[in-house]
Coordinates of C-alpha atoms in Angstrom, one line a residue:
M1 CA -10.0 12.7 -2.1
K2 CA -9.0 11.8 -5.6
F3 CA -11.0 9.3 -7.8
F4 CA -9.5 7.0 -10.4
S5 CA -11.2 4.5 -12.7
Y6 CA -9.3 1.8 -14.5
D7 CA -10.4 -0.6 -17.3
I8 CA -8.2 -3.7 -17.0
P9 CA -8.4 -6.0 -20.1
A10 CA -8.3 -9.2 -18.1
K11 CA -10.3 -11.4 -15.8
Q12 CA -8.0 -10.7 -12.9
F13 CA -5.1 -8.6 -11.8
T14 CA -2.8 -8.4 -8.8
L15 CA -2.4 -5.2 -6.8
Y16 CA 0.8 -4.5 -4.8
P17 CA 0.3 -1.7 -2.3
I18 CA 3.9 -0.8 -1.5
G19 CA 5.3 1.7 1.0
D20 CA 6.6 2.1 4.6
W21 CA 10.1 1.3 3.2
H22 CA 11.7 4.2 5.2
W23 CA 14.7 4.2 2.8
G24 CA 17.6 5.8 4.6
S25 CA 16.8 4.2 7.9
R26 CA 19.3 1.8 9.3
Q27 CA 16.4 -0.6 9.8
C28 CA 15.3 -0.6 6.1
D29 CA 15.7 -4.0 4.6
E30 CA 16.9 -3.0 1.1
A31 CA 17.3 -6.6 -0.1
F32 CA 13.5 -7.2 0.5
I33 CA 12.6 -4.1 -1.5
Y34 CA 14.6 -5.3 -4.5
Q35 CA 12.9 -8.7 -4.1
L36 CA 9.5 -6.9 -4.3
I37 CA 10.5 -4.9 -7.4
K38 CA 11.6 -8.0 -9.2
E39 CA 8.3 -9.8 -8.4
I40 CA 6.3 -6.8 -9.7
K41 CA 8.4 -6.5 -12.8
D42 CA 8.1 -10.2 -13.6
N43 CA 4.3 -10.4 -13.0
P44 CA 2.4 -9.4 -16.1
E45 CA -0.8 -9.0 -14.0
A46 CA 0.8 -6.6 -11.5
R47 CA -0.2 -3.0 -10.7
W48 CA 1.2 -1.1 -7.7
V49 CA 0.1 1.9 -5.6
G50 CA 2.5 3.9 -3.5
M51 CA 1.3 4.0 0.1
G52 CA 3.6 6.6 1.5
D53 CA 6.7 6.7 3.8
F54 CA 9.0 5.5 1.0
I55 CA 11.7 7.5 2.7
E56 CA 12.9 7.9 6.3
N57 CA 13.3 11.7 5.8
A58 CA 14.7 12.6 9.2
I59 CA 15.0 16.4 9.4
V60 CA 15.7 18.9 12.1
G61 CA 12.8 18.8 14.6
S62 CA 11.4 15.4 13.5
K63 CA 11.2 12.4 15.9
S64 CA 13.7 10.4 13.7
D65 CA 17.4 10.9 14.4
I66 CA 19.0 12.8 11.5
Y67 CA 22.4 11.6 12.6
L68 CA 21.6 7.9 12.3
Q69 CA 20.0 7.7 8.8
T70 CA 22.3 6.2 6.2
I71 CA 21.9 8.9 3.5
P72 CA 20.4 12.5 3.6
P73 CA 16.8 13.0 2.5
K74 CA 17.6 14.4 -1.0
E75 CA 19.5 11.2 -1.8
Q76 CA 16.7 9.1 -0.4
V77 CA 14.2 10.6 -2.9
G78 CA 16.6 10.0 -5.7
A79 CA 17.2 6.4 -4.6
I80 CA 13.4 5.7 -4.5
I81 CA 13.0 7.1 -8.1
S82 CA 15.8 4.8 -9.3
I83 CA 14.3 1.8 -7.5
L84 CA 10.8 2.3 -8.9
E85 CA 12.0 3.2 -12.4
P86 CA 11.9 -0.5 -13.7
I87 CA 8.2 -0.8 -12.7
K88 CA 7.0 2.8 -13.3
E89 CA 4.7 1.7 -16.2
K90 CA 2.7 -0.5 -13.7
G91 CA 2.3 2.4 -11.2
L92 CA -1.2 3.7 -10.6
F93 CA -0.8 6.6 -8.1
L94 CA 1.0 7.8 -5.0
I95 CA -0.5 8.4 -1.6
L96 CA 1.1 11.0 0.7
G97 CA 3.0 9.6 3.7
N98 CA 3.6 11.3 7.1
H99 CA 7.4 11.0 6.8
E100 CA 7.5 12.8 3.4
A101 CA 5.1 15.4 4.9
R102 CA 7.9 16.6 7.2
T103 CA 9.6 18.3 4.3
M104 CA 6.3 19.9 3.1
R105 CA 5.7 21.3 6.6
A106 CA 9.3 22.6 6.9
V107 CA 10.0 24.1 3.5
G108 CA 6.9 23.6 1.3
Q109 CA 8.3 20.9 -0.9
Q110 CA 6.4 17.6 -1.3
P111 CA 8.8 14.7 -2.0
E112 CA 6.0 12.7 -3.7
E113 CA 5.7 15.4 -6.3
I114 CA 9.4 15.0 -7.3
M115 CA 8.8 11.2 -7.5
S116 CA 5.6 11.8 -9.5
Y117 CA 7.4 14.0 -12.1
A118 CA 10.3 11.6 -12.5
L119 CA 8.2 8.4 -12.8
R120 CA 5.0 9.9 -14.5
V121 CA 2.9 8.4 -11.7
P122 CA 0.2 10.8 -10.4
V123 CA 0.0 12.0 -6.8
A124 CA -3.4 11.3 -5.3
G125 CA -3.1 13.3 -2.1
Y126 CA -3.9 12.0 1.4
S127 CA -6.5 9.4 0.1
A128 CA -8.0 8.0 -3.1
C129 CA -10.9 5.9 -4.3
A130 CA -10.3 3.7 -7.3
V131 CA -12.6 1.4 -9.3
F132 CA -11.1 -1.5 -11.2
D133 CA -13.2 -2.9 -14.0
L134 CA -12.0 -6.3 -15.3
T135 CA -13.4 -6.1 -18.8
K136 CA -12.9 -9.7 -19.7
A137 CA -14.8 -11.1 -16.7
H138 CA -18.5 -11.6 -16.3
T139 CA -20.6 -9.1 -14.5
P140 CA -20.2 -8.2 -11.7
R141 CA -16.6 -7.5 -12.6
S142 CA -15.7 -4.2 -10.8
F143 CA -14.0 -3.7 -7.5
S144 CA -14.1 -0.4 -5.5
C145 CA -11.1 0.3 -3.3
F146 CA -10.1 3.0 -0.9
F147 CA -6.4 4.0 -0.1
H148 CA -5.0 6.0 2.8
H149 CA -1.5 6.0 4.3
G150 CA -3.1 5.5 7.8
A151 CA -2.7 7.3 11.1
G152 CA -2.4 6.3 14.8
G153 CA -2.7 2.7 15.8
G154 CA -0.3 2.3 18.7
Y155 CA 1.9 -0.7 19.2
T156 CA -0.6 -3.5 19.8
Q157 CA -1.9 -5.6 16.9
G158 CA -5.5 -4.8 18.1
G159 CA -4.7 -1.1 18.0
K160 CA -3.3 -1.3 14.5
I161 CA -6.3 -3.2 13.2
N162 CA -8.7 -0.7 14.9
A163 CA -6.9 2.2 13.3
A164 CA -7.4 0.6 9.9
A165 CA -11.0 -0.2 10.7
K166 CA -11.8 3.5 11.3
L167 CA -11.1 4.2 7.6
R168 CA -14.0 1.9 6.7
G169 CA -16.3 4.6 8.1
I170 CA -15.3 6.9 5.2
V171 CA -16.2 4.3 2.6
P172 CA -18.5 1.8 4.3
T173 CA -19.4 -0.2 1.2
A174 CA -16.0 -0.4 -0.5
D175 CA -14.9 -3.8 -1.6
A176 CA -11.5 -3.1 -0.1
T177 CA -9.7 -0.5 2.0
F178 CA -5.9 -0.3 2.1
S179 CA -3.7 1.4 4.7
G180 CA -0.1 1.3 6.0
H181 CA 1.7 3.3 8.6
T182 CA 1.5 0.7 11.4
H183 CA 4.2 -1.7 10.0
T184 CA 2.2 -4.9 10.1
T185 CA 0.0 -6.9 7.7
S186 CA -3.5 -8.1 8.1
R187 CA -6.8 -8.7 6.4
V188 CA -10.1 -8.3 8.3
P189 CA -13.5 -9.1 6.6
V190 CA -16.4 -6.7 7.0
T191 CA -19.9 -7.8 6.2
W192 CA -23.0 -5.6 5.8
M193 CA -26.6 -6.0 4.5
E194 CA -28.2 -4.2 1.6
P195 CA -31.8 -4.3 0.4
G196 CA -32.1 -5.9 -3.0
R197 CA -34.9 -6.7 -5.4
G198 CA -37.1 -8.9 -3.2
Q199 CA -34.3 -10.0 -0.9
I200 CA -31.6 -8.9 1.5
L201 CA -28.1 -8.9 -0.1
R202 CA -25.2 -9.9 2.1
K203 CA -22.0 -8.0 1.1
T204 CA -18.4 -8.5 2.3
G205 CA -15.5 -6.2 1.9
Y206 CA -12.0 -6.4 3.4
D207 CA -9.7 -4.0 5.3
Y208 CA -6.1 -4.6 4.5
I209 CA -2.9 -3.4 6.3
T210 CA -0.1 -3.4 3.8
G211 CA 3.2 -4.1 5.6
S212 CA 6.7 -2.6 5.8
T213 CA 10.4 -3.4 5.3
L214 CA 11.7 -2.3 8.8
T215 CA 13.7 -4.6 11.0
W216 CA 13.9 -4.2 14.8
D217 CA 17.6 -4.2 15.8
E218 CA 18.9 -0.8 17.0
S219 CA 15.5 0.7 16.2
Y220 CA 13.2 3.1 18.0
A221 CA 11.0 0.1 18.8
E222 CA 13.9 -1.7 20.4
E223 CA 14.9 1.4 22.4
K224 CA 11.4 1.7 23.8
G225 CA 10.9 -2.1 24.3
K226 CA 8.2 -2.4 21.7
K227 CA 7.2 -5.4 19.7
A228 CA 9.2 -6.0 16.5
S229 CA 7.5 -5.4 13.1
T230 CA 7.7 -8.1 10.5
V231 CA 9.5 -7.5 7.2
E232 CA 6.7 -8.4 4.8
H233 CA 4.2 -6.9 2.4
I234 CA 0.8 -8.0 1.0
K235 CA -0.6 -8.5 -2.5
V236 CA -4.2 -9.0 -3.4
T237 CA -5.4 -10.6 -6.6
F238 CA -8.8 -9.4 -7.7
I239 CA -10.8 -11.9 -9.8
G240 CA -14.0 -11.0 -11.6
S241 CA -17.1 -13.2 -11.8
S242 CA -16.9 -16.4 -13.8
N243 CA -20.7 -16.6 -14.1
G244 CA -23.0 -13.7 -14.7
R245 CA -25.9 -15.1 -12.7
Y246 CA -24.4 -14.4 -9.3
D247 CA -21.6 -12.5 -7.7
N248 CA -18.6 -14.8 -7.2
R249 CA -15.9 -12.2 -7.4
Q250 CA -12.8 -13.1 -5.3
Q251 CA -10.0 -11.3 -3.5
V252 CA -7.0 -13.6 -3.0
Y253 CA -4.8 -12.3 -0.2
E254 CA -1.2 -13.3 0.0
I255 CA 1.7 -12.2 2.2
I256 CA 5.1 -11.7 0.6
T257 CA 8.0 -12.6 2.9
K258 CA 11.7 -12.2 2.5
G259 CA 13.2 -15.0 0.3
E260 CA 16.4 -16.9 0.9
K261 CA 19.7 -15.3 0.1

């Protein structure tokens, strides 16, 4: 697990955990991706983390159908680099996804490393912890976050939330955990108690699932009669304390949906 620490000279910032785009899949909603890029570019408070599965990467032996993807994997990597280029200065790091891992297992080449070199955004590996310190807010002003692409989860909403909740066991006192993989969005609060000076402190963190850009028509989900995923992503605005006497930090959770044409 990699660790990152960021000093952000502001009272708040907005984090966009982006991924599960599956660029090259026929179900990839490319227009929604460009909508996300524009929003991040136009938001001066924005930072983003790559959550994996940017590309479909259907190769020989993988579950995905190599004959149905719209462009081959090499061109998928190049397309993602071009798409992220306008916002590369706001990129924090890249988490490895299971679709990119297909190439690593087959030929020993990690697509995220190519993206990282081109964009100058570091690769964190399978997971990362990050602490964000909002230097212009009152204390407490820091947020601890854990990032993982995710694994498992099944097709029910409960199964997907349970898969994300398992990551909480790795970092039980993190302010936020982020995972993707299951092609849905959610926020689940998690509360725990800590002994403080002469009192019991009640702490609350949140487990987030970050979304995807996949549609349903002619997909594997349609073939198997599975529930459709929703084309949407999340963003979370972290706000530091406004009064140093107590902890009133906030996490403002929003869902980004596809705009009108």
